[in-house]
Structures are given as C-alpha cells and as structure tokens.
Amino acid sequence: MSSTRQIVVGDAALGGVALGGGAPVVVQSMLNIPTSDAPGCLAQIDILAEAGCELIRLALPDTASLPAFERICAESPLPVIADIHFDFRLAIAAAELGAAKLRINPGNIADLDLVDAIIDAAGSVGIPIRIGVNAGSLAPEFALRSELSLTEKLVASAESFVEHFEERDFTNIVVSAKAHDVRTTVEVYRLLAADLPQVPLHLGVTEAGTAFTGTVKSAAALGALLLDGIGDTIRVSLTADPVEELRVAWQLLATLGLRRRGPELVSCPTCGRCQVDLIALACEVEERLSFVRKPLTVAVMGCIVNGPGEAASADVGVACGAGKGAIFSAGKILYTVPESTIVDALMEEIDRY
Amino acid sequence: MSSTRQIVVGDAALGGVALGGGAPVVVQSMLNIPTSDAPGCLAQIDILAEAGCELIRLALPDTASLPAFERICAESPLPVIADIHFDFRLAIAAAELGAAKLRINPGNIADLDLVDAIIDAAGSVGIPIRIGVNAGSLAPEFALRSELSLTEKLVASAESFVEHFEERDFTNIVVSAKAHDVRTTVEVYRLLAADLPQVPLHLGVTEAGTAFTGTVKSAAALGALLLDGIGDTIRVSLTADPVEELRVAWQLLATLGLRRRGPELVSCPTCGRCQVDLIALACEVEERLSFVRKPLTVAVMGCIVNGPGEAASADVGVACGAGKGAIFSAGKILYTVPESTIVDALMEEIDRY
C-alpha cells in the first residue's frame, strides 16, 4: 500500500474512486470504440464495469466528439477519464463537459502556457490530471538528450512536469511514465517512487502486445512494482478486447494478495503421475468459478504427492487419485467421489462454504 | 546473470547444459505422460525440444517404469531429470540408469541416511541433484514449527538440506523452494539468494493454475526475481500442455531482455483512435512471426500518437492510419500500403532485414 497523496476521481459525494494514500489499487481500462458513438461507448462501459473496471478512459480526438463525450460523462456508471493529445482546447472542453479526470502528455502539447490553461481548467472544476509520459512520444527537450538512457529521459520528463504542476500549486495529479519494455518500466517507476513519494502512480506497460505477450509483460512489470508497494492504479494494456485487460489486471492483483474479485484457483502442473484428466478438470472449475464472487481459494490437485497438502490448505479442494477425487473443505477430507462428479461436488462445497 | 557456482546437466563432452555461474537462464519443463510409455515420452521430448525446452524432467513413480526410463535417457536429445518422491531406491536406480540429474525433496524421504545414499549414488556417476522443497510437502520438522511463516519454513528447510549436502562435500546442487503464491515465492528466493549466493536456483511457482492464471502468477513471480538477477533455470508450471509452459517461459525471458528465441512483437492497446482492425492485424503478425527465428523487434501500431515513434525504434514496424499503414525498417519510413497488404509487407521487410 502506497503512502502517496490521495486523490479522488469522480464526484466524491457520489462515491468517487480514491486513488493513492493507502486506497486499494484501482483497476482501469480504455474504450476501444470511437467516442463519437455515445450509445456504443456507454454499452461498452457497462460491460467493462461488470468485468471489474473502476475507471474508464476514452480518447477525445476532435471537437466533433465533444457532444457524445458530454453524454457519456453524464450517463456513465464509472468516472470517465478524457485522454487528450496535442490539442489543449479539447482538454479544457473535457473538463467543462464533465470529465472526472484528464490524461495529458504535456510533451505532446506545444508549450507550457497551453498546459497551464489545462491546469487552470481542471483546477476550476476540481478534477485531477494524469501526467502521462510515454516512451513513444517524449517531449523533444528530453528525447534529444542523447547522454540520457530511455529510463532517465522518462524520469526526467515526468519529474519536470510534476515540478511544473506543483509550482503552479496543482497537486491533484497522478503520474505515469510508460515504456514498452519491462526492465525500463520497472526502473522508471522505482525511480519515480523514490523521487516523488507524494505522487500517486498509474502503472502500465505501453504497447505491451497481444493478449499473450501483453499478459506476460504486464504481469512481470506491474507484478514486480506492486510487490514493492509501488502503484496506485493499473492499466493492463493489451491488443485485445478490454475485458481481457480487466481479467489480467484482477488476476494479477489477486495473485499478489492485494485485491480479490472472486475465488483463486490453485491447480498443479500436469505430470506423469497424474491419473485424471487434470487440464479438463481445472479448466471446467475455472470456468464455473468465474460466476462465483466469494473470495476463497480452491485447489484442484492431480496426485498424492503435493495434492493433499495443498488441497487441505485451500478453503475447498480436491486431491485426485486414479479416476477419483478426495473432496476437502476447511482443511478436512469430506468424502471421495468418482472423477465424473468431482466438479459438481467441488461446486457444491463452494456454495456451502 | 547470477554468480552462483556453475553446474552442468548432461554429459559435458556431448554438450551438457550449463546452469548458473553466468550461464544463460535455462528453460525446462516436465513430461505429462507416464514414464512407462517410452516411445510416447520420447515423442513428447522431441516436441518440447522444438518448442525450446532445454532440460526435461519426468516422474519416476515406481520400479516398473525403470526400463522405460533407461531407454528414454539413452535416446533423449535433451538431458533427462528424474523426479523422485518417497522411495530413495528409485533415485539410486535413476542415477545408475542414465539420469542427467535427480530431483528429490529430501523432506519426502524418510530419513537422512537414505538421502545420503542418494547423494553417494549421484556423486559416483557425477550428476547433480536438485533439492526441491515444496510448500505442499514440507518435512514435518519444518511444517510443524508454527512460530515460522511459510516463507521461513521453506527457507529453513531448503537451507538445512543444502547444509547437509555441502557437509557431505556434495556441491553439485541446485535448489528450488516452491510455493503456490507469488509473494511467498519471491520472498523465499530473495532470502535464498542472499543466504546461499553460491547455489544455483531453480525458479518456479508450484500449482500455479491453468494457462491463464499460471501465466500471470509465473510472470509476476519469476519476472520479479529474474529482474533482480536471481534464478539460473526456470520452469513455468501450468495445468496445460507443456508446450504452453515453454511458450510462457521464453516470452518471459525475451520480455526481460535475458534471452530470445525469435522476434519480439510490440503492439499498442486498442483505443478509440484506432482506424484499422488492430487486434486481427497484431494476431496475424504474431502467428506468422512464430515461424521466424531472427531476434528482432517488430512494432504494430494503431495510430499516429505513439505509432511512428514506436515503429521507428523497432527493427521493422508499421504505424497505421485510416485503412493504411506506413512500413518502417531500421528507423525509416519505407512506403505506405493499404490495410489488406500490411502483414505481407511487414513479413517481406522482416525477411529482408
């Protein structure tokens, strides 16, 4: 848990989302349909909220999208973050039209006077700004400093903007500095956390890749940082349906013992000792658990070597032998069932737990 | 890169696999078919070797499996590790029948005299032993010490066995201490690396779960450790086809910049700015890259915000606009093609690179 300043995204009176300062790590994602399509965006927000999204970001590419943006802000069940590049006027408009937060990369905005206009607009409606630095779009004054490593450029850029915002007495900020490689990401955020202990951090790996590649990258980078207690909100970026981003984000938080949305499944790797169809069994249990919201640990173990020990330490579990399974609950064997009814028996004990 | 003692798995004269002491992190997996089925095992070893497996482990559950085990050792293209629980005689037989390494959990073997017999058998044929401690099968003298945390039990157990082996002048060892949760795993290995800087470490999360859950867990735990320079060999344990384990392991090593088997794909998350079918595009590129062994970075970028910067820093890349893509190679735009031929153009430039 970080001890950064706490900021609130969304109307506090209506249950805004606290970020930093000991609040649980917040999960966010981004819409992938045009903002101009308000009904489509609102429908996707509902789907993502159901999948565990707590803050939703959308791109605001042009003035034509502003009416739809206003409607989305008004009707969204989640606080809406406007993502703005290049045009400071869109950021000001977003603040006025109901954005719960702005995300800008000051390096993409021509000069600091225009950034100041955005700061003042956010300040006047009391919403936070994410300073989002990105390896792919560093401001020229940092990008061109060839004596610096990419890590150093990202940190220097983010810190110079934080200094600028704080000098203007605007501290309602969160910072991200994304790269597409894990090592740079981890180094950058460790430096930022050390240098700016007061500033909430938004973690993410940018351009992380497809569901497979991006899951590995994000879990490695965000996992290492979250284990260090660094990070107040995360976005897992995938070239995939944003629902997948949320699934990975929640799995990661559960995996680290930080937050849980449902059960955790423990299952053993397959090996030559296994005498049941463990992959099918574990996948069926995982599938059926996705409808369960109880935060319990379920073990599906294939053999007698580690099985009973692991199954007994889970809330509910099964340790399989040849064609059958011993069902555990709260550390005790309850009974043994044939392979065909293992999943049903397990689900029954989960309901009962 | 760790500065542990280096051990060699497999016949050094025939190109055994170096482990520790600055050698590249070694990727291993485990067969999931009965060892008694020698032809089946050998066929699976070929598949796994092709998928990047460098050491292969198999369970040796009973004496009936020994003839098949001997044949597998003789014919396997990869060094074979015998995984033994409970029965010390199987370990001794494995050493005599051609195992390249033994893996035992001394806590599962009734007393230390029997462990010593295994040590002597391994010593006489010059093969290493992995001391594999596991949260699910801790020796009772550690499991029952309720004043210790699970982390402390695992570390104390592993260290007591290392001490025993080293006192017997057997230093041809590698150590693992697996738990099924990420935080315990990371804590345990950080402590082992600090306390036993001379001992090569085998990293893994046990009972990590299905392909999805296990990938997140393994990437987070092994990623955090490998970033610290801890770990000489890894196994990603999944309740899935072992080929998936290798895919995750190699992706993780590539992701951390430690080793590469082929190209790295960088692709951006989808967002409302994207005007091409980026998910389909990235997935097609990923699929076609799986046949490429050149270690280059390929960027598939959806828009003009971060696209050109990222695409230019990759070896080969595309930055897409509305229905078209600008193809980059070695930092320069080469030409622009319509969406339908982006993948072909990209693959052509990869071949040319």
XYZ file of C-alpha atoms in Angstrom:
706
model
C 0.000 0.000 0.000
C 1.499 3.288 -1.004
C 1.607 6.376 1.181
C 1.157 8.838 -1.632
C -1.215 11.761 -1.538
C -4.767 10.544 -2.020
C -6.751 11.951 -4.902
C -10.362 11.251 -5.784
C -11.581 10.556 -9.300
C -15.255 11.283 -9.825
C -17.736 13.110 -7.640
C -16.798 12.305 -4.046
C -20.410 12.809 -2.952
C -21.482 10.122 -5.424
C -18.788 7.681 -4.394
C -15.771 8.838 -6.356
C -12.845 6.464 -6.624
C -9.975 7.115 -4.205
C -6.551 6.697 -5.701
C -3.338 6.528 -3.657
C -2.750 7.226 0.016
C -3.471 3.679 1.102
C -6.563 3.140 -1.066
C -6.787 -0.247 -2.789
C -5.073 -0.378 -6.180
C -7.625 0.851 -8.723
C -8.253 -1.071 -11.937
C -8.850 0.866 -15.129
C -9.185 0.284 -18.828
C -9.859 2.177 -22.031
C -12.731 2.076 -24.513
C -11.843 0.904 -27.992
C -14.723 2.335 -29.974
C -14.998 5.879 -31.250
C -16.059 8.365 -28.606
C -18.468 9.899 -31.116
C -20.599 6.749 -30.705
C -22.093 7.556 -27.296
C -24.547 4.609 -27.093
C -21.797 2.198 -28.115
C -19.396 3.671 -25.567
C -21.980 3.502 -22.794
C -22.751 -0.116 -23.645
C -19.039 -0.982 -23.528
C -18.647 0.851 -20.218
C -21.407 -1.353 -18.756
C -19.618 -4.477 -19.961
C -16.289 -3.295 -18.585
C -17.803 -2.234 -15.260
C -19.258 -5.732 -14.939
C -15.778 -7.128 -15.671
C -14.294 -5.095 -12.817
C -13.353 -1.798 -14.402
C -13.368 1.051 -11.871
C -12.266 3.991 -14.003
C -12.749 4.255 -17.732
C -10.644 6.258 -20.138
C -11.558 7.241 -23.641
C -9.793 9.091 -26.398
C -11.014 12.579 -27.241
C -9.570 13.070 -30.699
C -11.547 16.041 -32.024
C -14.225 18.613 -31.307
C -16.797 16.560 -33.210
C -16.656 14.005 -30.364
C -17.472 16.528 -27.654
C -21.285 16.211 -27.615
C -21.018 12.428 -27.347
C -18.349 12.824 -24.677
C -20.638 15.041 -22.617
C -23.436 12.492 -22.800
C -21.072 9.631 -21.865
C -19.842 11.545 -18.814
C -23.403 12.249 -17.732
C -24.634 8.674 -18.104
C -21.556 6.539 -17.349
C -21.696 4.452 -14.169
C -17.894 4.824 -13.936
C -15.862 8.019 -13.655
C -14.717 8.976 -17.156
C -11.149 9.986 -17.979
C -10.562 12.030 -21.117
C -7.391 11.128 -22.978
C -6.087 14.115 -24.879
C -3.173 14.566 -27.202
C -1.928 17.669 -28.991
C -4.927 19.995 -28.669
C -5.161 21.789 -25.312
C -8.632 23.105 -26.195
C -10.026 19.578 -26.119
C -8.698 19.154 -22.582
C -10.364 22.354 -21.454
C -13.609 21.340 -23.129
C -13.448 17.904 -21.494
C -13.051 19.483 -18.056
C -16.065 21.685 -18.701
C -18.206 18.859 -20.090
C -17.926 16.529 -17.106
C -14.665 14.588 -17.300
C -13.758 13.058 -13.930
C -10.071 13.315 -14.788
C -7.878 14.386 -17.669
C -4.960 12.482 -19.050
C -2.477 14.526 -20.994
C 1.096 14.064 -22.076
C 2.431 17.581 -21.613
C 5.230 16.664 -24.006
C 2.645 16.433 -26.775
C 1.298 19.911 -26.116
C 3.133 22.657 -27.894
C 4.110 24.846 -24.960
C 3.750 25.135 -21.227
C 1.389 28.105 -21.404
C -1.134 25.830 -23.044
C -0.516 23.186 -20.367
C -1.165 25.902 -17.792
C -4.511 26.644 -19.393
C -5.404 22.964 -18.950
C -4.243 23.009 -15.330
C -6.415 26.037 -14.637
C -9.427 24.442 -16.307
C -9.018 21.250 -14.253
C -8.450 23.305 -11.122
C -11.587 25.334 -11.606
C -13.771 22.209 -11.746
C -11.674 20.328 -9.174
C -10.669 17.311 -11.237
C -7.279 15.565 -11.248
C -4.882 15.321 -14.154
C -2.745 12.360 -15.077
C 0.621 13.435 -16.405
C 1.162 10.608 -18.843
C 4.669 10.441 -20.207
C 5.303 7.840 -22.871
C 8.476 6.464 -24.428
C 6.914 6.778 -27.875
C 6.131 10.458 -27.538
C 8.730 12.095 -25.316
C 8.969 15.866 -25.495
C 11.882 16.850 -27.794
C 13.854 18.500 -24.979
C 14.154 15.055 -23.359
C 14.011 12.809 -26.426
C 17.041 14.513 -27.924
C 19.301 14.334 -24.856
C 21.447 11.505 -26.139
C 23.527 11.386 -22.947
C 20.482 10.020 -21.107
C 19.156 6.451 -21.183
C 15.488 5.952 -22.021
C 14.835 5.372 -18.318
C 16.488 8.662 -17.454
C 14.603 10.523 -20.186
C 11.263 9.213 -18.977
C 12.009 10.021 -15.337
C 13.405 13.467 -16.119
C 10.435 14.276 -18.316
C 7.843 13.124 -15.784
C 9.602 14.877 -12.916
C 9.939 18.155 -14.769
C 6.201 18.172 -15.455
C 5.369 17.292 -11.843
C 7.557 20.162 -10.724
C 5.772 22.483 -13.095
C 2.312 21.383 -11.897
C 3.284 21.628 -8.226
C 4.882 25.047 -8.698
C 1.519 26.133 -10.043
C 0.011 24.741 -6.823
C -1.791 21.992 -8.651
C -1.201 18.778 -6.708
C -4.287 16.871 -7.806
C -2.133 14.697 -10.050
C -1.226 11.136 -10.839
C 1.789 10.222 -12.946
C 2.557 7.525 -15.464
C 5.714 7.004 -17.494
C 5.198 4.098 -19.803
C 7.683 2.194 -21.903
C 7.067 -0.968 -23.817
C 9.769 -2.989 -22.135
C 9.580 -4.476 -18.687
C 13.011 -3.544 -17.402
C 12.699 0.132 -18.342
C 9.196 0.249 -16.882
C 10.303 -1.206 -13.556
C 13.388 1.041 -13.356
C 11.414 4.165 -14.235
C 8.689 3.598 -11.664
C 11.148 2.639 -8.919
C 12.969 5.931 -9.517
C 9.730 7.906 -9.624
C 8.509 6.287 -6.399
C 11.799 7.181 -4.701
C 11.948 10.743 -6.041
C 8.254 11.591 -5.815
C 6.941 9.637 -2.824
C 3.999 12.033 -2.594
C 2.652 11.443 -6.092
C 0.206 8.610 -6.869
C 1.444 6.438 -9.727
C -0.501 4.906 -12.588
C 1.293 1.752 -13.729
C 1.263 0.356 -17.198
C 3.388 -1.091 -19.953
C 2.575 0.609 -23.217
C 2.237 -1.255 -26.490
C 2.526 -4.451 -24.486
C 1.309 -6.609 -27.340
C -1.348 -9.249 -27.868
C -3.243 -10.945 -25.066
C -0.437 -13.477 -24.654
C 2.639 -11.248 -24.909
C 0.969 -8.382 -23.104
C -0.137 -10.570 -20.221
C 3.403 -11.810 -19.663
C 4.874 -8.310 -19.924
C 2.281 -6.638 -17.746
C 2.345 -9.339 -15.086
C 6.150 -9.185 -14.917
C 6.444 -5.388 -14.826
C 3.394 -4.479 -12.761
C 3.911 -7.535 -10.565
C 7.471 -6.537 -9.648
C 6.364 -2.976 -8.856
C 3.228 -3.881 -6.909
C 5.283 -6.349 -4.844
C 7.464 -3.352 -3.921
C 4.361 -1.438 -2.831
C 4.599 0.841 -5.862
C 1.486 1.730 -7.839
C -1.931 3.169 -7.039
C -3.815 2.353 -10.207
C -3.060 -0.034 -13.033
C -3.982 -0.491 -16.610
C -3.022 -3.693 -18.337
C -2.681 -2.663 -21.991
C -3.423 -5.410 -24.475
C -4.042 -5.513 -28.177
C -7.246 -7.366 -27.325
C -10.776 -6.879 -26.031
C -10.545 -4.586 -22.964
C -12.438 -7.262 -20.989
C -9.224 -9.297 -21.241
C -7.278 -6.372 -19.789
C -9.526 -6.418 -16.733
C -9.279 -10.176 -16.371
C -5.476 -9.956 -16.324
C -5.475 -6.935 -14.002
C -7.688 -8.654 -11.440
C -5.837 -11.913 -11.708
C -2.609 -10.050 -11.047
C -3.980 -8.229 -8.007
C -5.406 -11.496 -6.646
C -2.152 -13.269 -7.359
C -0.274 -10.675 -5.303
C -2.770 -10.861 -2.466
C -3.714 -7.205 -2.997
C -7.348 -7.485 -4.036
C -9.801 -10.199 -4.910
C -12.910 -10.186 -7.037
C -13.655 -13.873 -6.722
C -12.128 -17.238 -5.933
C -8.492 -18.094 -6.525
C -7.809 -21.387 -8.255
C -4.697 -23.358 -7.356
C -4.002 -26.298 -9.617
C -0.918 -28.379 -10.205
C 1.011 -28.714 -13.430
C 0.412 -31.918 -15.316
C 2.994 -34.641 -14.909
C 3.392 -38.341 -15.468
C 1.946 -39.097 -12.055
C -1.447 -37.696 -12.925
C -4.230 -40.277 -13.348
C -7.172 -37.990 -14.117
C -7.776 -35.510 -16.947
C -6.491 -32.615 -14.896
C -6.391 -29.950 -17.601
C -10.059 -30.505 -18.436
C -10.954 -30.639 -14.760
C -9.116 -27.422 -13.851
C -10.472 -25.572 -16.871
C -14.030 -26.612 -16.063
C -13.607 -25.496 -12.451
C -12.065 -22.182 -13.615
C -14.983 -21.635 -15.970
C -17.598 -22.340 -13.300
C -15.748 -20.256 -10.710
C -15.988 -17.227 -12.971
C -19.590 -16.907 -11.818
C -18.663 -17.052 -8.134
C -17.821 -13.878 -6.217
C -16.745 -15.423 -2.878
C -13.061 -14.657 -2.244
C -11.968 -18.205 -1.457
C -9.097 -20.426 -2.552
C -9.960 -23.564 -4.481
C -7.349 -26.268 -5.113
C -7.528 -28.817 -7.924
C -4.653 -31.229 -7.401
C -3.740 -34.123 -9.637
C -1.887 -36.558 -7.426
C -0.978 -37.704 -3.989
C 2.463 -36.060 -3.746
C 1.601 -32.430 -3.128
C -2.131 -32.834 -3.542
C -3.422 -33.453 -0.044
C -1.184 -30.778 1.487
C -2.255 -28.111 -0.997
C -5.891 -29.189 -1.042
C -6.032 -29.068 2.738
C -4.598 -25.547 2.898
C -7.170 -24.254 0.411
C -10.687 -23.339 1.508
C -12.154 -26.010 -0.734
C -10.214 -28.502 -2.814
C -9.847 -31.852 -4.447
C -6.852 -34.204 -4.434
C -7.251 -36.722 -7.229
C -6.162 -40.339 -7.428
C -6.844 -42.887 -10.155
C -10.285 -41.947 -11.517
C -11.486 -40.355 -8.304
C -11.060 -37.343 -6.074
C -10.999 -36.642 -2.334
C -13.005 -33.501 -1.615
C -11.582 -31.192 1.063
C -13.205 -28.293 2.850
C -11.692 -26.163 5.622
C -8.701 -28.469 5.872
C -10.584 -31.768 6.214
C -11.351 -34.588 3.783
C -15.124 -34.787 3.479
C -15.591 -37.713 1.100
C -14.318 -39.286 -2.110
C -16.188 -39.101 -5.420
C -15.644 -40.583 -8.882
C -13.894 -38.360 -11.464
C -17.159 -37.616 -13.292
C -18.719 -35.848 -10.299
C -15.633 -34.056 -8.931
C -16.578 -30.658 -10.361
C -20.169 -30.880 -9.128
C -19.039 -31.924 -5.673
C -16.493 -29.104 -5.570
C -19.053 -26.501 -6.635
C -21.477 -27.795 -4.021
C -18.880 -27.413 -1.269
C -18.037 -23.932 -2.551
C -21.697 -22.958 -2.304
C -21.808 -24.392 1.182
C -18.551 -22.768 2.378
C 23.174 -13.030 -14.516
C 23.899 -14.821 -11.308
C 27.350 -15.531 -9.925
C 26.459 -18.876 -8.439
C 28.571 -21.980 -8.814
C 28.148 -23.394 -12.284
C 26.924 -26.948 -12.624
C 26.491 -28.967 -15.794
C 23.449 -31.098 -16.548
C 24.086 -33.855 -19.066
C 27.333 -35.178 -20.457
C 29.695 -32.192 -20.766
C 31.519 -33.877 -23.634
C 28.237 -34.099 -25.543
C 27.256 -30.512 -24.871
C 25.716 -30.686 -21.430
C 23.651 -27.728 -20.295
C 25.459 -25.259 -18.033
C 23.383 -23.934 -15.184
C 24.364 -20.961 -13.016
C 27.642 -19.088 -12.824
C 26.755 -16.635 -15.541
C 25.268 -19.149 -17.980
C 22.048 -18.051 -19.710
C 18.882 -18.883 -17.776
C 17.926 -22.446 -18.739
C 14.353 -23.315 -19.709
C 12.904 -26.621 -18.578
C 9.609 -28.443 -18.493
C 8.140 -31.770 -17.435
C 6.588 -34.617 -19.394
C 2.941 -35.285 -18.677
C 2.624 -38.838 -19.904
C 3.549 -41.964 -17.959
C 7.265 -42.682 -17.952
C 6.462 -46.327 -18.623
C 5.488 -45.267 -22.154
C 8.996 -44.737 -23.562
C 8.011 -44.080 -27.200
C 5.355 -41.617 -26.089
C 7.807 -39.856 -23.792
C 10.461 -39.629 -26.484
C 7.943 -38.209 -28.938
C 6.880 -35.588 -26.401
C 10.521 -34.736 -25.677
C 11.023 -34.011 -29.390
C 8.011 -31.718 -29.413
C 9.174 -29.911 -26.301
C 12.756 -29.600 -27.565
C 11.377 -27.994 -30.718
C 9.386 -25.605 -28.506
C 12.552 -24.533 -26.711
C 12.872 -26.994 -23.834
C 16.494 -27.434 -22.755
C 16.148 -29.854 -19.859
C 13.332 -32.313 -19.444
C 12.056 -33.763 -16.192
C 9.886 -36.803 -15.767
C 8.307 -38.521 -12.817
C 9.735 -41.850 -11.763
C 6.903 -43.266 -9.690
C 7.796 -46.950 -9.430
C 10.271 -49.676 -10.352
C 8.065 -50.804 -13.232
C 8.990 -47.559 -15.018
C 12.733 -48.139 -14.794
C 13.303 -49.985 -18.095
C 11.416 -47.291 -19.995
C 13.320 -44.637 -18.069
C 16.649 -46.168 -19.107
C 15.622 -46.158 -22.754
C 14.386 -42.551 -22.543
C 17.717 -41.419 -21.052
C 19.634 -43.218 -23.769
C 17.616 -41.819 -26.657
C 16.508 -38.377 -25.450
C 18.011 -35.397 -27.275
C 17.698 -33.435 -24.011
C 19.291 -34.196 -20.650
C 16.722 -36.086 -18.561
C 15.934 -35.228 -14.956
C 14.372 -37.920 -12.796
C 11.771 -36.640 -10.354
C 11.590 -38.879 -7.319
C 9.400 -38.845 -4.264
C 9.391 -41.092 -1.225
C 11.484 -44.031 -2.460
C 15.251 -43.481 -2.279
C 15.884 -46.695 -4.238
C 14.283 -45.163 -7.321
C 16.708 -42.247 -7.096
C 19.671 -44.564 -6.911
C 18.358 -46.620 -9.826
C 17.797 -43.448 -11.860
C 21.409 -42.366 -11.293
C 22.619 -45.775 -12.438
C 20.331 -45.883 -15.477
C 21.480 -42.637 -17.060
C 19.642 -39.711 -15.419
C 21.413 -36.406 -16.115
C 20.166 -35.022 -12.821
C 17.984 -36.080 -9.925
C 15.285 -34.033 -8.334
C 14.337 -35.038 -4.834
C 12.546 -33.395 -1.975
C 14.597 -34.641 0.963
C 11.621 -33.841 3.176
C 9.701 -36.622 1.435
C 12.379 -39.202 2.119
C 12.073 -40.912 5.445
C 15.495 -40.172 6.924
C 18.785 -38.509 6.112
C 20.690 -41.796 5.829
C 18.575 -42.627 2.818
C 19.215 -39.140 1.411
C 22.917 -39.809 1.891
C 22.639 -42.983 -0.154
C 21.160 -40.899 -2.973
C 23.931 -38.307 -2.648
C 26.535 -41.032 -2.889
C 24.875 -42.586 -5.937
C 24.754 -39.213 -7.711
C 28.329 -38.496 -6.677
C 29.618 -41.751 -8.061
C 28.181 -41.034 -11.524
C 28.878 -37.298 -11.300
C 25.350 -35.957 -11.754
C 23.787 -33.010 -9.933
C 20.827 -33.122 -7.586
C 18.074 -30.579 -7.297
C 16.952 -30.153 -3.733
C 13.328 -29.396 -4.388
C 11.467 -28.120 -1.374
C 7.762 -27.584 -1.791
C 5.145 -25.808 0.321
C 2.777 -28.734 -0.171
C 5.191 -31.329 1.148
C 7.413 -29.735 3.774
C 9.274 -32.102 6.061
C 7.375 -32.396 9.367
C 10.225 -30.845 11.396
C 9.629 -27.603 9.468
C 5.938 -27.918 8.671
C 5.064 -28.171 12.358
C 7.080 -25.150 13.543
C 4.083 -22.883 13.986
C 6.254 -19.919 15.055
C 7.592 -19.723 11.487
C 5.830 -18.217 8.479
C 5.532 -20.350 5.355
C 8.380 -18.316 3.842
C 10.582 -19.043 6.841
C 9.693 -22.740 6.801
C 10.597 -23.078 3.131
C 13.863 -21.195 3.531
C 14.844 -23.050 6.699
C 14.035 -26.387 5.114
C 15.967 -25.690 1.901
C 18.942 -24.283 3.795
C 19.149 -27.195 6.184
C 19.274 -29.609 3.249
C 21.912 -27.537 1.454
C 23.991 -27.550 4.610
C 23.635 -31.303 4.838
C 24.670 -31.827 1.216
C 27.609 -29.446 1.475
C 28.796 -31.005 4.732
C 28.894 -34.267 2.827
C 31.058 -32.455 0.250
C 28.391 -32.688 -2.395
C 28.132 -29.253 -4.019
C 26.763 -30.321 -7.394
C 23.340 -28.983 -6.426
C 20.597 -26.655 -7.490
C 17.829 -25.582 -5.147
C 14.156 -24.823 -5.537
C 11.624 -23.880 -2.887
C 8.246 -23.554 -4.473
C 5.049 -22.149 -3.105
C 1.866 -21.518 -4.995
C 1.648 -17.844 -4.181
C 3.702 -15.114 -5.767
C 4.620 -13.141 -2.684
C 5.908 -16.168 -0.769
C 7.818 -17.356 -3.831
C 9.553 -14.006 -4.300
C 10.358 -13.649 -0.601
C 11.710 -17.191 -0.349
C 14.017 -16.911 -3.345
C 15.280 -13.465 -2.349
C 16.236 -14.892 1.033
C 17.834 -17.980 -0.513
C 19.821 -15.857 -2.966
C 21.090 -13.705 -0.108
C 21.894 -16.617 2.212
C 23.225 -19.053 -0.399
C 24.876 -16.897 -3.069
C 26.900 -19.899 -4.215
C 23.941 -22.156 -5.004
C 22.218 -22.106 -8.416
C 18.469 -21.607 -8.082
C 15.655 -23.257 -9.993
C 12.683 -20.894 -10.031
C 9.075 -21.911 -10.202
C 5.646 -21.340 -8.753
C 4.046 -24.648 -7.914
C 0.418 -25.434 -8.636
C 0.261 -22.145 -10.474
C -3.028 -22.980 -12.151
C -4.410 -23.041 -15.654
C -2.681 -21.462 -18.638
C -4.231 -18.106 -17.798
C -3.799 -17.989 -14.029
C -0.453 -19.732 -14.146
C 0.922 -17.364 -16.761
C 0.059 -14.343 -14.648
C 1.482 -15.927 -11.486
C 4.649 -17.206 -13.090
C 5.350 -13.994 -14.981
C 4.865 -11.931 -11.824
C 6.954 -14.135 -9.520
C 9.696 -15.253 -11.886
C 9.739 -11.819 -13.531
C 10.374 -10.022 -10.237
C 13.165 -12.454 -9.346
C 14.846 -12.531 -12.748
C 14.818 -8.715 -12.782
C 16.796 -8.930 -9.542
C 19.310 -11.237 -11.230
C 18.015 -14.212 -9.241
C 17.441 -17.562 -10.950
C 19.525 -19.899 -13.111
C 16.820 -22.135 -14.531
C 13.068 -21.745 -14.697
C 10.071 -23.912 -15.062
C 6.721 -22.294 -15.704
C 4.228 -24.762 -14.227
C 0.851 -24.764 -15.873
C -2.135 -27.044 -15.783
C -1.851 -27.157 -19.564
C 0.121 -28.683 -22.417
C 3.838 -28.335 -21.533
C 4.345 -26.579 -24.892
C 2.441 -23.688 -23.326
C 4.868 -23.695 -20.402
C 7.754 -23.219 -22.801
C 5.974 -20.502 -24.714
C 5.433 -18.542 -21.497
C 8.979 -19.193 -20.276
C 10.553 -17.934 -23.485
C 8.215 -14.976 -23.683
C 9.164 -14.049 -20.143
C 12.904 -14.281 -20.820
C 12.515 -12.238 -24.018
C 10.363 -9.725 -22.194
C 13.111 -9.232 -19.616
C 15.787 -8.915 -22.265
C 17.517 -12.042 -20.951
C 17.176 -14.419 -23.896
C 15.434 -14.509 -27.226
C 14.258 -17.359 -29.402
C 12.676 -15.229 -32.071
C 11.192 -11.809 -32.785
C 9.578 -9.606 -30.188
C 6.237 -8.088 -31.105
C 5.342 -4.653 -29.793
C 1.748 -3.643 -30.407
C -0.408 -0.961 -28.907
C -3.599 -1.440 -26.938
C -6.775 -0.752 -28.833
C -8.394 2.610 -28.267
C -10.947 4.892 -29.831
C -8.305 6.473 -32.054
C -7.638 3.252 -33.918
C -8.883 3.153 -37.522
C -7.737 -0.332 -38.544
C -8.590 -3.784 -37.181
C -5.565 -3.816 -34.929
C -6.339 -6.954 -32.914
C -6.660 -9.040 -36.072
C -3.556 -7.428 -37.526
C -1.393 -7.995 -34.446
C -2.611 -11.559 -34.015
C -1.849 -12.380 -37.639
C 1.621 -10.895 -37.324
C 2.184 -12.813 -34.066
C 1.097 -16.048 -35.746
C 3.367 -15.538 -38.729
C 6.286 -14.441 -36.543
C 6.138 -17.749 -34.695
C 7.922 -19.264 -37.689
C 10.688 -16.655 -37.651
C 13.830 -17.190 -35.572
C 15.531 -13.807 -36.131
C 15.792 -11.933 -32.819
C 14.294 -8.656 -33.998
C 11.669 -6.272 -32.666
C 8.528 -5.804 -34.725
C 6.062 -2.989 -33.942
C 2.406 -2.996 -34.960
C 0.990 0.386 -34.018
C -2.593 1.524 -34.398
C -2.445 5.273 -34.637
C -0.443 8.377 -35.163
C 0.033 9.343 -31.495
C 2.680 6.894 -30.329
C 2.812 4.899 -33.540
C 5.573 6.498 -35.557
C 7.880 6.844 -32.541
C 7.496 3.208 -31.525
C 7.530 1.881 -35.074
C 10.717 3.799 -35.806
C 12.508 2.438 -32.750
C 11.654 -1.153 -33.702
C 13.691 -3.055 -36.285
C 10.664 -3.367 -38.529
C 7.244 -1.852 -37.909
C 4.015 -0.420 -39.138
C 2.197 2.720 -37.965
C -1.397 2.578 -39.149
C -3.713 5.381 -40.212
C -7.227 5.147 -41.656
C -7.208 1.935 -43.724
C -3.483 2.025 -44.414
C -0.104 1.571 -42.811
C 3.323 3.181 -43.067
C 6.001 0.482 -43.130
C 9.201 1.232 -41.203
C 12.534 -0.511 -41.287
C 15.689 0.458 -39.376
C 14.098 3.698 -38.223
C 12.912 4.975 -41.613
C 9.505 5.025 -43.334
C 9.837 2.928 -46.486
C 6.387 3.248 -48.027
C 2.669 3.191 -47.256
C 0.423 0.240 -48.092
C -3.323 -0.399 -47.852
C -4.546 -2.285 -44.747
C -5.042 -5.527 -46.670
C -1.349 -5.871 -47.510
C 0.188 -4.592 -44.269
C 1.046 -8.050 -42.945
C 2.597 -9.184 -46.223
C 4.659 -6.014 -46.488
C 5.806 -6.381 -42.899
C 6.825 -10.010 -43.386
C 8.700 -9.076 -46.535
C 10.689 -6.411 -44.697
C 11.379 -8.878 -41.869
C 12.782 -11.347 -44.404
C 14.880 -8.578 -45.898
C 16.130 -7.210 -42.572
